[in-house]
Amino acid sequence: MNTRILVVDDDPTVSEVVARYLERDGHEVECVEDGAEALRRALASPPDLMVLDLMLPKLDGLQVCRKLRERWPVPVIMLTALGEELDRVAGLETGADDYVVKPFSPRELALRVRSVLRRARGAAVTGGTGVLRDAGLVVDVGAHEVRLDGEPVMLTAREFDLLAYLMRNPRQAFSRAALLDQVWGWSFGDSSTVTVHVRRLREKIEPDPTEPRRIVTVWGVGYRYEPLEGAA
């Protein structure tokens, strides 16, 4: 079964090169040049993944990602310009699963696409079945579903993977580099990616994200999951 990918970039040369590499990997690719049209098409028929440039006419990439996230958990890889770290962090905060910095290698992008799709299909570190539970927080790995006190929690594929990985390894401290390796599958990368995803998870599962009780910071190391079940 072919994977549908929507490539959104106002530079037709970039779109053409990206499409060629992704089609070579067996994906079905559609290209659009502005954010408003990309959002319209994605909402009408959600793709399996979106490659989304940050700077777009009509609606920028951040707006597209934010509006898309309100309706569908479509995996998004953001394209950002070299040196725009604040923009990359903003992209991650709006729900992007990954980012690639321009100028980029199309081969690297194709590999990132494979990685994000693999995780979105539940075949990454959270692969298999089983249910993880902790004091009202329920993570159904097989269904790729999270509930908190009975209410559904909308997570991106990366957020889901990160939460499941931490819950499967309770009270174990992980550095940001270790989480990049184990959850993202990156042997290198920007550790702010982990920081942003932890912040987003806390906003969704902690009663008070400013004083987290589940995903706690281990100063000088990174993060660990602290079960509430059985806590005093």
mmCIF file with all atom_site columns, C-alpha atoms in Angstrom:
data_model
loop_
_atom_site.group_PDB
_atom_site.id
_atom_site.type_symbol
_atom_site.label_atom_id
_atom_site.label_alt_id
_atom_site.label_comp_id
_atom_site.label_asym_id
_atom_site.label_entity_id
_atom_site.label_seq_id
_atom_site.pdbx_PDB_ins_code
_atom_site.Cartn_x
_atom_site.Cartn_y
_atom_site.Cartn_z
_atom_site.occupancy
_atom_site.B_iso_or_equiv
_atom_site.pdbx_formal_charge
_atom_site.auth_seq_id
_atom_site.auth_comp_id
_atom_site.auth_asym_id
_atom_site.auth_atom_id
_atom_site.pdbx_PDB_model_num
ATOM 1   C CA . MET A 1 1   ? 0.000   0.000  0.000  1.00 0.00 ? 1   MET A CA 1
ATOM 2   C CA . ASN A 1 2   ? 1.478   3.332  -1.111 1.00 0.00 ? 2   ASN A CA 1
ATOM 3   C CA . THR A 1 3   ? 2.063   6.096  1.412  1.00 0.00 ? 3   THR A CA 1
ATOM 4   C CA . ARG A 1 4   ? 0.622   9.506  0.502  1.00 0.00 ? 4   ARG A CA 1
ATOM 5   C CA . ILE A 1 5   ? 2.950   12.417 1.219  1.00 0.00 ? 5   ILE A CA 1
ATOM 6   C CA . LEU A 1 6   ? 2.081   16.082 0.779  1.00 0.00 ? 6   LEU A CA 1
ATOM 7   C CA . VAL A 1 7   ? 5.131   18.262 0.034  1.00 0.00 ? 7   VAL A CA 1
ATOM 8   C CA . VAL A 1 8   ? 4.571   21.963 0.702  1.00 0.00 ? 8   VAL A CA 1
ATOM 9   C CA . ASP A 1 9   ? 7.227   24.390 -0.554 1.00 0.00 ? 9   ASP A CA 1
ATOM 10  C CA . ASP A 1 10  ? 6.979   27.542 -2.665 1.00 0.00 ? 10  ASP A CA 1
ATOM 11  C CA . ASP A 1 11  ? 10.247  26.682 -4.426 1.00 0.00 ? 11  ASP A CA 1
ATOM 12  C CA . PRO A 1 12  ? 9.290   24.308 -7.285 1.00 0.00 ? 12  PRO A CA 1
ATOM 13  C CA . THR A 1 13  ? 12.886  23.117 -7.622 1.00 0.00 ? 13  THR A CA 1
ATOM 14  C CA . VAL A 1 14  ? 12.960  21.944 -3.990 1.00 0.00 ? 14  VAL A CA 1
ATOM 15  C CA . SER A 1 15  ? 9.564   20.272 -4.366 1.00 0.00 ? 15  SER A CA 1
ATOM 16  C CA . GLU A 1 16  ? 10.627  18.500 -7.550 1.00 0.00 ? 16  GLU A CA 1
ATOM 17  C CA . VAL A 1 17  ? 13.829  17.101 -6.038 1.00 0.00 ? 17  VAL A CA 1
ATOM 18  C CA . VAL A 1 18  ? 12.092  16.016 -2.820 1.00 0.00 ? 18  VAL A CA 1
ATOM 19  C CA . ALA A 1 19  ? 9.257   14.389 -4.762 1.00 0.00 ? 19  ALA A CA 1
ATOM 20  C CA . ARG A 1 20  ? 11.701  12.481 -6.959 1.00 0.00 ? 20  ARG A CA 1
ATOM 21  C CA . TYR A 1 21  ? 13.511  10.980 -3.958 1.00 0.00 ? 21  TYR A CA 1
ATOM 22  C CA . LEU A 1 22  ? 10.307  10.110 -2.112 1.00 0.00 ? 22  LEU A CA 1
ATOM 23  C CA . GLU A 1 23  ? 8.732   8.537  -5.188 1.00 0.00 ? 23  GLU A CA 1
ATOM 24  C CA . ARG A 1 24  ? 11.891  6.477  -5.592 1.00 0.00 ? 24  ARG A CA 1
ATOM 25  C CA . ASP A 1 25  ? 11.128  5.119  -2.102 1.00 0.00 ? 25  ASP A CA 1
ATOM 26  C CA . GLY A 1 26  ? 7.690   4.053  -3.300 1.00 0.00 ? 26  GLY A CA 1
ATOM 27  C CA . HIS A 1 27  ? 5.625   6.934  -1.915 1.00 0.00 ? 27  HIS A CA 1
ATOM 28  C CA . GLU A 1 28  ? 2.809   8.720  -3.706 1.00 0.00 ? 28  GLU A CA 1
ATOM 29  C CA . VAL A 1 29  ? 3.702   12.434 -3.642 1.00 0.00 ? 29  VAL A CA 1
ATOM 30  C CA . GLU A 1 30  ? 1.612   15.562 -4.159 1.00 0.00 ? 30  GLU A CA 1
ATOM 31  C CA . CYS A 1 31  ? 3.215   19.037 -4.197 1.00 0.00 ? 31  CYS A CA 1
ATOM 32  C CA . VAL A 1 32  ? 1.601   22.385 -3.395 1.00 0.00 ? 32  VAL A CA 1
ATOM 33  C CA . GLU A 1 33  ? 3.146   25.852 -3.169 1.00 0.00 ? 33  GLU A CA 1
ATOM 34  C CA . ASP A 1 34  ? 1.180   27.757 -0.519 1.00 0.00 ? 34  ASP A CA 1
ATOM 35  C CA . GLY A 1 35  ? 0.038   27.117 3.010  1.00 0.00 ? 35  GLY A CA 1
ATOM 36  C CA . ALA A 1 36  ? -3.663  27.792 2.526  1.00 0.00 ? 36  ALA A CA 1
ATOM 37  C CA . GLU A 1 37  ? -3.981  25.227 -0.280 1.00 0.00 ? 37  GLU A CA 1
ATOM 38  C CA . ALA A 1 38  ? -1.889  22.724 1.691  1.00 0.00 ? 38  ALA A CA 1
ATOM 39  C CA . LEU A 1 39  ? -4.198  23.017 4.693  1.00 0.00 ? 39  LEU A CA 1
ATOM 40  C CA . ARG A 1 40  ? -7.320  22.724 2.525  1.00 0.00 ? 40  ARG A CA 1
ATOM 41  C CA . ARG A 1 41  ? -6.074  19.528 0.874  1.00 0.00 ? 41  ARG A CA 1
ATOM 42  C CA . ALA A 1 42  ? -4.777  18.012 4.110  1.00 0.00 ? 42  ALA A CA 1
ATOM 43  C CA . LEU A 1 43  ? -8.079  18.559 5.922  1.00 0.00 ? 43  LEU A CA 1
ATOM 44  C CA . ALA A 1 44  ? -10.118 17.246 2.987  1.00 0.00 ? 44  ALA A CA 1
ATOM 45  C CA . SER A 1 45  ? -7.998  14.110 2.615  1.00 0.00 ? 45  SER A CA 1
ATOM 46  C CA . PRO A 1 46  ? -5.324  13.697 5.339  1.00 0.00 ? 46  PRO A CA 1
ATOM 47  C CA . PRO A 1 47  ? -2.007  12.464 3.925  1.00 0.00 ? 47  PRO A CA 1
ATOM 48  C CA . ASP A 1 48  ? 0.132   9.901  5.726  1.00 0.00 ? 48  ASP A CA 1
ATOM 49  C CA . LEU A 1 49  ? 2.823   12.551 6.207  1.00 0.00 ? 49  LEU A CA 1
ATOM 50  C CA . MET A 1 50  ? 3.443   16.198 5.348  1.00 0.00 ? 50  MET A CA 1
ATOM 51  C CA . VAL A 1 51  ? 6.811   17.751 4.431  1.00 0.00 ? 51  VAL A CA 1
ATOM 52  C CA . LEU A 1 52  ? 6.196   21.396 5.286  1.00 0.00 ? 52  LEU A CA 1
ATOM 53  C CA . ASP A 1 53  ? 8.350   24.443 4.605  1.00 0.00 ? 53  ASP A CA 1
ATOM 54  C CA . LEU A 1 54  ? 8.320   27.080 7.335  1.00 0.00 ? 54  LEU A CA 1
ATOM 55  C CA . MET A 1 55  ? 8.188   30.137 5.048  1.00 0.00 ? 55  MET A CA 1
ATOM 56  C CA . LEU A 1 56  ? 5.134   29.953 2.777  1.00 0.00 ? 56  LEU A CA 1
ATOM 57  C CA . PRO A 1 57  ? 2.754   32.400 1.083  1.00 0.00 ? 57  PRO A CA 1
ATOM 58  C CA . LYS A 1 58  ? -0.818  32.904 2.412  1.00 0.00 ? 58  LYS A CA 1
ATOM 59  C CA . LEU A 1 59  ? -0.292  30.743 5.529  1.00 0.00 ? 59  LEU A CA 1
ATOM 60  C CA . ASP A 1 60  ? 3.146   30.045 6.974  1.00 0.00 ? 60  ASP A CA 1
ATOM 61  C CA . GLY A 1 61  ? 4.221   26.578 8.037  1.00 0.00 ? 61  GLY A CA 1
ATOM 62  C CA . LEU A 1 62  ? 3.625   27.209 11.740 1.00 0.00 ? 62  LEU A CA 1
ATOM 63  C CA . GLN A 1 63  ? 0.007   28.234 11.085 1.00 0.00 ? 63  GLN A CA 1
ATOM 64  C CA . VAL A 1 64  ? -0.567  25.238 8.836  1.00 0.00 ? 64  VAL A CA 1
ATOM 65  C CA . CYS A 1 65  ? 0.873   22.838 11.415 1.00 0.00 ? 65  CYS A CA 1
ATOM 66  C CA . ARG A 1 66  ? -1.120  24.390 14.261 1.00 0.00 ? 66  ARG A CA 1
ATOM 67  C CA . LYS A 1 67  ? -4.442  24.292 12.395 1.00 0.00 ? 67  LYS A CA 1
ATOM 68  C CA . LEU A 1 68  ? -3.780  20.762 11.135 1.00 0.00 ? 68  LEU A CA 1
ATOM 69  C CA . ARG A 1 69  ? -2.994  19.559 14.663 1.00 0.00 ? 69  ARG A CA 1
ATOM 70  C CA . GLU A 1 70  ? -6.420  20.800 15.818 1.00 0.00 ? 70  GLU A CA 1
ATOM 71  C CA . ARG A 1 71  ? -8.050  18.228 13.534 1.00 0.00 ? 71  ARG A CA 1
ATOM 72  C CA . TRP A 1 72  ? -5.667  15.396 12.643 1.00 0.00 ? 72  TRP A CA 1
ATOM 73  C CA . PRO A 1 73  ? -2.459  13.898 14.108 1.00 0.00 ? 73  PRO A CA 1
ATOM 74  C CA . VAL A 1 74  ? -0.768  13.831 10.675 1.00 0.00 ? 74  VAL A CA 1
ATOM 75  C CA . PRO A 1 75  ? 3.026   13.423 11.031 1.00 0.00 ? 75  PRO A CA 1
ATOM 76  C CA . VAL A 1 76  ? 4.847   16.595 9.955  1.00 0.00 ? 76  VAL A CA 1
ATOM 77  C CA . ILE A 1 77  ? 8.479   17.143 8.991  1.00 0.00 ? 77  ILE A CA 1
ATOM 78  C CA . MET A 1 78  ? 9.289   20.853 8.999  1.00 0.00 ? 78  MET A CA 1
ATOM 79  C CA . LEU A 1 79  ? 11.813  22.423 6.620  1.00 0.00 ? 79  LEU A CA 1
ATOM 80  C CA . THR A 1 80  ? 13.665  25.362 8.203  1.00 0.00 ? 80  THR A CA 1
ATOM 81  C CA . ALA A 1 81  ? 16.469  27.665 7.106  1.00 0.00 ? 81  ALA A CA 1
ATOM 82  C CA . LEU A 1 82  ? 19.985  27.266 8.456  1.00 0.00 ? 82  LEU A CA 1
ATOM 83  C CA . GLY A 1 83  ? 20.549  29.068 11.741 1.00 0.00 ? 83  GLY A CA 1
ATOM 84  C CA . GLU A 1 84  ? 16.871  29.706 12.578 1.00 0.00 ? 84  GLU A CA 1
ATOM 85  C CA . GLU A 1 85  ? 16.926  27.808 15.876 1.00 0.00 ? 85  GLU A CA 1
ATOM 86  C CA . LEU A 1 86  ? 13.991  29.722 17.343 1.00 0.00 ? 86  LEU A CA 1
ATOM 87  C CA . ASP A 1 87  ? 11.906  28.826 14.303 1.00 0.00 ? 87  ASP A CA 1
ATOM 88  C CA . ARG A 1 88  ? 12.856  25.154 14.630 1.00 0.00 ? 88  ARG A CA 1
ATOM 89  C CA . VAL A 1 89  ? 11.819  25.157 18.289 1.00 0.00 ? 89  VAL A CA 1
ATOM 90  C CA . ALA A 1 90  ? 8.572   26.949 17.386 1.00 0.00 ? 90  ALA A CA 1
ATOM 91  C CA . GLY A 1 91  ? 7.891   24.282 14.762 1.00 0.00 ? 91  GLY A CA 1
ATOM 92  C CA . LEU A 1 92  ? 8.374   21.507 17.290 1.00 0.00 ? 92  LEU A CA 1
ATOM 93  C CA . GLU A 1 93  ? 6.149   23.314 19.785 1.00 0.00 ? 93  GLU A CA 1
ATOM 94  C CA . THR A 1 94  ? 3.297   23.504 17.261 1.00 0.00 ? 94  THR A CA 1
ATOM 95  C CA . GLY A 1 95  ? 3.458   19.747 16.800 1.00 0.00 ? 95  GLY A CA 1
ATOM 96  C CA . ALA A 1 96  ? 6.041   18.993 14.116 1.00 0.00 ? 96  ALA A CA 1
ATOM 97  C CA . ASP A 1 97  ? 7.507   15.507 14.541 1.00 0.00 ? 97  ASP A CA 1
ATOM 98  C CA . ASP A 1 98  ? 10.869  16.319 13.035 1.00 0.00 ? 98  ASP A CA 1
ATOM 99  C CA . TYR A 1 99  ? 12.715  19.032 11.144 1.00 0.00 ? 99  TYR A CA 1
ATOM 100 C CA . VAL A 1 100 ? 15.352  19.229 8.440  1.00 0.00 ? 100 VAL A CA 1
ATOM 101 C CA . VAL A 1 101 ? 17.543  22.299 7.969  1.00 0.00 ? 101 VAL A CA 1
ATOM 102 C CA . LYS A 1 102 ? 17.963  23.874 4.516  1.00 0.00 ? 102 LYS A CA 1
ATOM 103 C CA . PRO A 1 103 ? 20.092  23.342 2.534  1.00 0.00 ? 103 PRO A CA 1
ATOM 104 C CA . PHE A 1 104 ? 19.521  19.645 3.138  1.00 0.00 ? 104 PHE A CA 1
ATOM 105 C CA . SER A 1 105 ? 20.370  16.362 1.527  1.00 0.00 ? 105 SER A CA 1
ATOM 106 C CA . PRO A 1 106 ? 17.270  14.844 -0.143 1.00 0.00 ? 106 PRO A CA 1
ATOM 107 C CA . ARG A 1 107 ? 18.628  11.465 0.912  1.00 0.00 ? 107 ARG A CA 1
ATOM 108 C CA . GLU A 1 108 ? 18.654  12.576 4.554  1.00 0.00 ? 108 GLU A CA 1
ATOM 109 C CA . LEU A 1 109 ? 15.084  13.831 4.212  1.00 0.00 ? 109 LEU A CA 1
ATOM 110 C CA . ALA A 1 110 ? 13.998  10.494 2.727  1.00 0.00 ? 110 ALA A CA 1
ATOM 111 C CA . LEU A 1 111 ? 15.555  8.708  5.711  1.00 0.00 ? 111 LEU A CA 1
ATOM 112 C CA . ARG A 1 112 ? 13.802  11.035 8.133  1.00 0.00 ? 112 ARG A CA 1
ATOM 113 C CA . VAL A 1 113 ? 10.506  10.353 6.338  1.00 0.00 ? 113 VAL A CA 1
ATOM 114 C CA . ARG A 1 114 ? 11.016  6.602  6.762  1.00 0.00 ? 114 ARG A CA 1
ATOM 115 C CA . SER A 1 115 ? 11.781  7.064  10.464 1.00 0.00 ? 115 SER A CA 1
ATOM 116 C CA . VAL A 1 116 ? 8.727   9.235  11.166 1.00 0.00 ? 116 VAL A CA 1
ATOM 117 C CA . LEU A 1 117 ? 6.399   6.939  9.213  1.00 0.00 ? 117 LEU A CA 1
ATOM 118 C CA . ARG A 1 118 ? 7.763   3.889  11.030 1.00 0.00 ? 118 ARG A CA 1
ATOM 119 C CA . ARG A 1 119 ? 7.009   5.482  14.377 1.00 0.00 ? 119 ARG A CA 1
ATOM 120 C CA . ALA A 1 120 ? 3.600   6.739  13.260 1.00 0.00 ? 120 ALA A CA 1
ATOM 121 C CA . ARG A 1 121 ? 2.693   3.152  12.401 1.00 0.00 ? 121 ARG A CA 1
ATOM 122 C CA . GLY A 1 122 ? 3.728   1.990  15.854 1.00 0.00 ? 122 GLY A CA 1
ATOM 123 C CA . ALA A 1 123 ? 6.731   -0.026 14.675 1.00 0.00 ? 123 ALA A CA 1
ATOM 124 C CA . ALA A 1 124 ? 9.394   1.871  16.601 1.00 0.00 ? 124 ALA A CA 1
ATOM 125 C CA . VAL A 1 125 ? 10.406  1.588  20.249 1.00 0.00 ? 125 VAL A CA 1
ATOM 126 C CA . THR A 1 126 ? 6.743   1.341  21.160 1.00 0.00 ? 126 THR A CA 1
ATOM 127 C CA . GLY A 1 127 ? 6.129   -1.534 18.755 1.00 0.00 ? 127 GLY A CA 1
ATOM 128 C CA . GLY A 1 128 ? 3.969   -4.453 19.716 1.00 0.00 ? 128 GLY A CA 1
ATOM 129 C CA . THR A 1 129 ? 0.981   -4.479 22.007 1.00 0.00 ? 129 THR A CA 1
ATOM 130 C CA . GLY A 1 130 ? 0.282   -3.990 25.664 1.00 0.00 ? 130 GLY A CA 1
ATOM 131 C CA . VAL A 1 131 ? -1.161  -1.340 27.939 1.00 0.00 ? 131 VAL A CA 1
ATOM 132 C CA . LEU A 1 132 ? 0.876   0.916  30.229 1.00 0.00 ? 132 LEU A CA 1
ATOM 133 C CA . ARG A 1 133 ? -0.973  2.317  33.254 1.00 0.00 ? 133 ARG A CA 1
ATOM 134 C CA . ASP A 1 134 ? -0.160  4.774  35.982 1.00 0.00 ? 134 ASP A CA 1
ATOM 135 C CA . ALA A 1 135 ? -2.701  6.544  38.219 1.00 0.00 ? 135 ALA A CA 1
ATOM 136 C CA . GLY A 1 136 ? -5.300  7.399  35.602 1.00 0.00 ? 136 GLY A CA 1
ATOM 137 C CA . LEU A 1 137 ? -2.839  7.598  32.704 1.00 0.00 ? 137 LEU A CA 1
ATOM 138 C CA . VAL A 1 138 ? -3.379  4.758  30.230 1.00 0.00 ? 138 VAL A CA 1
ATOM 139 C CA . VAL A 1 139 ? -1.198  4.192  27.170 1.00 0.00 ? 139 VAL A CA 1
ATOM 140 C CA . ASP A 1 140 ? -2.563  1.529  24.817 1.00 0.00 ? 140 ASP A CA 1
ATOM 141 C CA . VAL A 1 141 ? 0.448   0.683  22.656 1.00 0.00 ? 141 VAL A CA 1
ATOM 142 C CA . GLY A 1 142 ? -1.390  -1.537 20.195 1.00 0.00 ? 142 GLY A CA 1
ATOM 143 C CA . ALA A 1 143 ? -4.141  1.022  19.577 1.00 0.00 ? 143 ALA A CA 1
ATOM 144 C CA . HIS A 1 144 ? -1.645  3.935  19.729 1.00 0.00 ? 144 HIS A CA 1
ATOM 145 C CA . GLU A 1 145 ? -4.024  5.668  22.131 1.00 0.00 ? 145 GLU A CA 1
ATOM 146 C CA . VAL A 1 146 ? -3.570  7.638  25.345 1.00 0.00 ? 146 VAL A CA 1
ATOM 147 C CA . ARG A 1 147 ? -6.200  8.451  27.944 1.00 0.00 ? 147 ARG A CA 1
ATOM 148 C CA . LEU A 1 148 ? -5.948  10.501 31.107 1.00 0.00 ? 148 LEU A CA 1
ATOM 149 C CA . ASP A 1 149 ? -8.725  9.968  33.665 1.00 0.00 ? 149 ASP A CA 1
ATOM 150 C CA . GLY A 1 150 ? -10.824 8.474  30.882 1.00 0.00 ? 150 GLY A CA 1
ATOM 151 C CA . GLU A 1 151 ? -10.380 11.403 28.495 1.00 0.00 ? 151 GLU A CA 1
ATOM 152 C CA . PRO A 1 152 ? -8.433  10.980 25.226 1.00 0.00 ? 152 PRO A CA 1
ATOM 153 C CA . VAL A 1 153 ? -5.079  12.780 24.966 1.00 0.00 ? 153 VAL A CA 1
ATOM 154 C CA . MET A 1 154 ? -3.971  13.793 21.480 1.00 0.00 ? 154 MET A CA 1
ATOM 155 C CA . LEU A 1 155 ? -0.256  13.102 21.020 1.00 0.00 ? 155 LEU A CA 1
ATOM 156 C CA . THR A 1 156 ? 1.971   13.260 17.970 1.00 0.00 ? 156 THR A CA 1
ATOM 157 C CA . ALA A 1 157 ? 3.837   10.090 16.986 1.00 0.00 ? 157 ALA A CA 1
ATOM 158 C CA . ARG A 1 158 ? 7.043   11.354 18.629 1.00 0.00 ? 158 ARG A CA 1
ATOM 159 C CA . GLU A 1 159 ? 5.265   12.395 21.813 1.00 0.00 ? 159 GLU A CA 1
ATOM 160 C CA . PHE A 1 160 ? 3.634   8.966  22.011 1.00 0.00 ? 160 PHE A CA 1
ATOM 161 C CA . ASP A 1 161 ? 6.966   7.189  21.524 1.00 0.00 ? 161 ASP A CA 1
ATOM 162 C CA . LEU A 1 162 ? 8.675   9.341  24.140 1.00 0.00 ? 162 LEU A CA 1
ATOM 163 C CA . LEU A 1 163 ? 5.952   8.826  26.741 1.00 0.00 ? 163 LEU A CA 1
ATOM 164 C CA . ALA A 1 164 ? 5.784   5.065  26.156 1.00 0.00 ? 164 ALA A CA 1
ATOM 165 C CA . TYR A 1 165 ? 9.561   4.719  26.325 1.00 0.00 ? 165 TYR A CA 1
ATOM 166 C CA . LEU A 1 166 ? 9.782   6.611  29.608 1.00 0.00 ? 166 LEU A CA 1
ATOM 167 C CA . MET A 1 167 ? 6.866   4.696  31.135 1.00 0.00 ? 167 MET A CA 1
ATOM 168 C CA . ARG A 1 168 ? 8.453   1.383  30.148 1.00 0.00 ? 168 ARG A CA 1
ATOM 169 C CA . ASN A 1 169 ? 11.597  2.437  31.988 1.00 0.00 ? 169 ASN A CA 1
ATOM 170 C CA . PRO A 1 170 ? 10.264  4.015  35.203 1.00 0.00 ? 170 PRO A CA 1
ATOM 171 C CA . ARG A 1 171 ? 12.614  5.771  37.610 1.00 0.00 ? 171 ARG A CA 1
ATOM 172 C CA . GLN A 1 172 ? 15.480  5.470  35.147 1.00 0.00 ? 172 GLN A CA 1
ATOM 173 C CA . ALA A 1 173 ? 17.199  8.728  34.255 1.00 0.00 ? 173 ALA A CA 1
ATOM 174 C CA . PHE A 1 174 ? 18.003  9.338  30.580 1.00 0.00 ? 174 PHE A CA 1
ATOM 175 C CA . SER A 1 175 ? 20.144  12.057 29.083 1.00 0.00 ? 175 SER A CA 1
ATOM 176 C CA . ARG A 1 176 ? 18.759  14.027 26.143 1.00 0.00 ? 176 ARG A CA 1
ATOM 177 C CA . ALA A 1 177 ? 21.349  12.355 23.906 1.00 0.00 ? 177 ALA A CA 1
ATOM 178 C CA . ALA A 1 178 ? 20.178  8.910  25.037 1.00 0.00 ? 178 ALA A CA 1
ATOM 179 C CA . LEU A 1 179 ? 16.547  9.798  24.318 1.00 0.00 ? 179 LEU A CA 1
ATOM 180 C CA . LEU A 1 180 ? 17.494  11.133 20.879 1.00 0.00 ? 180 LEU A CA 1
ATOM 181 C CA . ASP A 1 181 ? 19.151  7.797  20.185 1.00 0.00 ? 181 ASP A CA 1
ATOM 182 C CA . GLN A 1 182 ? 16.480  5.508  21.655 1.00 0.00 ? 182 GLN A CA 1
ATOM 183 C CA . VAL A 1 183 ? 13.300  7.369  20.661 1.00 0.00 ? 183 VAL A CA 1
ATOM 184 C CA . TRP A 1 184 ? 14.291  9.375  17.595 1.00 0.00 ? 184 TRP A CA 1
ATOM 185 C CA . GLY A 1 185 ? 16.905  6.943  16.303 1.00 0.00 ? 185 GLY A CA 1
ATOM 186 C CA . TRP A 1 186 ? 19.377  9.801  15.856 1.00 0.00 ? 186 TRP A CA 1
ATOM 187 C CA . SER A 1 187 ? 23.048  9.337  16.670 1.00 0.00 ? 187 SER A CA 1
ATOM 188 C CA . PHE A 1 188 ? 23.355  13.128 16.436 1.00 0.00 ? 188 PHE A CA 1
ATOM 189 C CA . GLY A 1 189 ? 20.937  16.017 16.628 1.00 0.00 ? 189 GLY A CA 1
ATOM 190 C CA . ASP A 1 190 ? 19.747  19.088 18.483 1.00 0.00 ? 190 ASP A CA 1
ATOM 191 C CA . SER A 1 191 ? 18.919  18.213 22.113 1.00 0.00 ? 191 SER A CA 1
ATOM 192 C CA . SER A 1 192 ? 16.343  21.024 22.141 1.00 0.00 ? 192 SER A CA 1
ATOM 193 C CA . THR A 1 193 ? 14.152  18.575 20.209 1.00 0.00 ? 193 THR A CA 1
ATOM 194 C CA . VAL A 1 194 ? 13.869  16.443 23.349 1.00 0.00 ? 194 VAL A CA 1
ATOM 195 C CA . THR A 1 195 ? 13.357  19.486 25.573 1.00 0.00 ? 195 THR A CA 1
ATOM 196 C CA . VAL A 1 196 ? 10.456  20.731 23.463 1.00 0.00 ? 196 VAL A CA 1
ATOM 197 C CA . HIS A 1 197 ? 8.772   17.327 23.317 1.00 0.00 ? 197 HIS A CA 1
ATOM 198 C CA . VAL A 1 198 ? 9.063   16.912 27.091 1.00 0.00 ? 198 VAL A CA 1
ATOM 199 C CA . ARG A 1 199 ? 7.519   20.358 27.551 1.00 0.00 ? 199 ARG A CA 1
ATOM 200 C CA . ARG A 1 200 ? 4.611   19.469 25.255 1.00 0.00 ? 200 ARG A CA 1
ATOM 201 C CA . LEU A 1 201 ? 4.029   16.155 27.022 1.00 0.00 ? 201 LEU A CA 1
ATOM 202 C CA . ARG A 1 202 ? 3.978   17.856 30.401 1.00 0.00 ? 202 ARG A CA 1
ATOM 203 C CA . GLU A 1 203 ? 1.348   20.298 29.147 1.00 0.00 ? 203 GLU A CA 1
ATOM 204 C CA . LYS A 1 204 ? -0.843  17.353 28.170 1.00 0.00 ? 204 LYS A CA 1
ATOM 205 C CA . ILE A 1 205 ? -0.441  14.919 31.078 1.00 0.00 ? 205 ILE A CA 1
ATOM 206 C CA . GLU A 1 206 ? 0.649   16.937 34.134 1.00 0.00 ? 206 GLU A CA 1
ATOM 207 C CA . PRO A 1 207 ? -1.903  18.734 36.370 1.00 0.00 ? 207 PRO A CA 1
ATOM 208 C CA . ASP A 1 208 ? 0.659   21.533 36.763 1.00 0.00 ? 208 ASP A CA 1
ATOM 209 C CA . PRO A 1 209 ? 3.286   21.501 33.963 1.00 0.00 ? 209 PRO A CA 1
ATOM 210 C CA . THR A 1 210 ? 5.414   24.020 35.897 1.00 0.00 ? 210 THR A CA 1
ATOM 211 C CA . GLU A 1 211 ? 5.781   21.467 38.720 1.00 0.00 ? 211 GLU A CA 1
ATOM 212 C CA . PRO A 1 212 ? 5.782   18.113 36.907 1.00 0.00 ? 212 PRO A CA 1
ATOM 213 C CA . ARG A 1 213 ? 5.310   14.951 38.957 1.00 0.00 ? 213 ARG A CA 1
ATOM 214 C CA . ARG A 1 214 ? 5.439   12.325 36.217 1.00 0.00 ? 214 ARG A CA 1
ATOM 215 C CA . ILE A 1 215 ? 8.160   13.454 33.808 1.00 0.00 ? 215 ILE A CA 1
ATOM 216 C CA . VAL A 1 216 ? 10.680  14.966 36.168 1.00 0.00 ? 216 VAL A CA 1
ATOM 217 C CA . THR A 1 217 ? 13.940  16.716 35.437 1.00 0.00 ? 217 THR A CA 1
ATOM 218 C CA . VAL A 1 218 ? 17.100  15.087 36.744 1.00 0.00 ? 218 VAL A CA 1
ATOM 219 C CA . TRP A 1 219 ? 19.470  18.008 37.003 1.00 0.00 ? 219 TRP A CA 1
ATOM 220 C CA . GLY A 1 220 ? 22.743  17.489 35.193 1.00 0.00 ? 220 GLY A CA 1
ATOM 221 C CA . VAL A 1 221 ? 21.396  14.346 33.498 1.00 0.00 ? 221 VAL A CA 1
ATOM 222 C CA . GLY A 1 222 ? 18.058  14.702 31.710 1.00 0.00 ? 222 GLY A CA 1
ATOM 223 C CA . TYR A 1 223 ? 14.647  13.206 32.531 1.00 0.00 ? 223 TYR A CA 1
ATOM 224 C CA . ARG A 1 224 ? 12.977  10.216 34.144 1.00 0.00 ? 224 ARG A CA 1
ATOM 225 C CA . TYR A 1 225 ? 9.417   8.955  34.533 1.00 0.00 ? 225 TYR A CA 1
ATOM 226 C CA . GLU A 1 226 ? 8.230   8.903  38.144 1.00 0.00 ? 226 GLU A CA 1
ATOM 227 C CA . PRO A 1 227 ? 5.138   6.699  38.604 1.00 0.00 ? 227 PRO A CA 1
ATOM 228 C CA . LEU A 1 228 ? 2.334   8.226  40.687 1.00 0.00 ? 228 LEU A CA 1
ATOM 229 C CA . GLU A 1 229 ? 0.794   4.806  41.360 1.00 0.00 ? 229 GLU A CA 1
ATOM 230 C CA . GLY A 1 230 ? 1.524   4.023  44.969 1.00 0.00 ? 230 GLY A CA 1
ATOM 231 C CA . ALA A 1 231 ? 3.029   7.459  45.661 1.00 0.00 ? 231 ALA A CA 1
ATOM 232 C CA . ALA A 1 232 ? 2.331   8.927  49.054 1.00 0.00 ? 232 ALA A CA 1
#
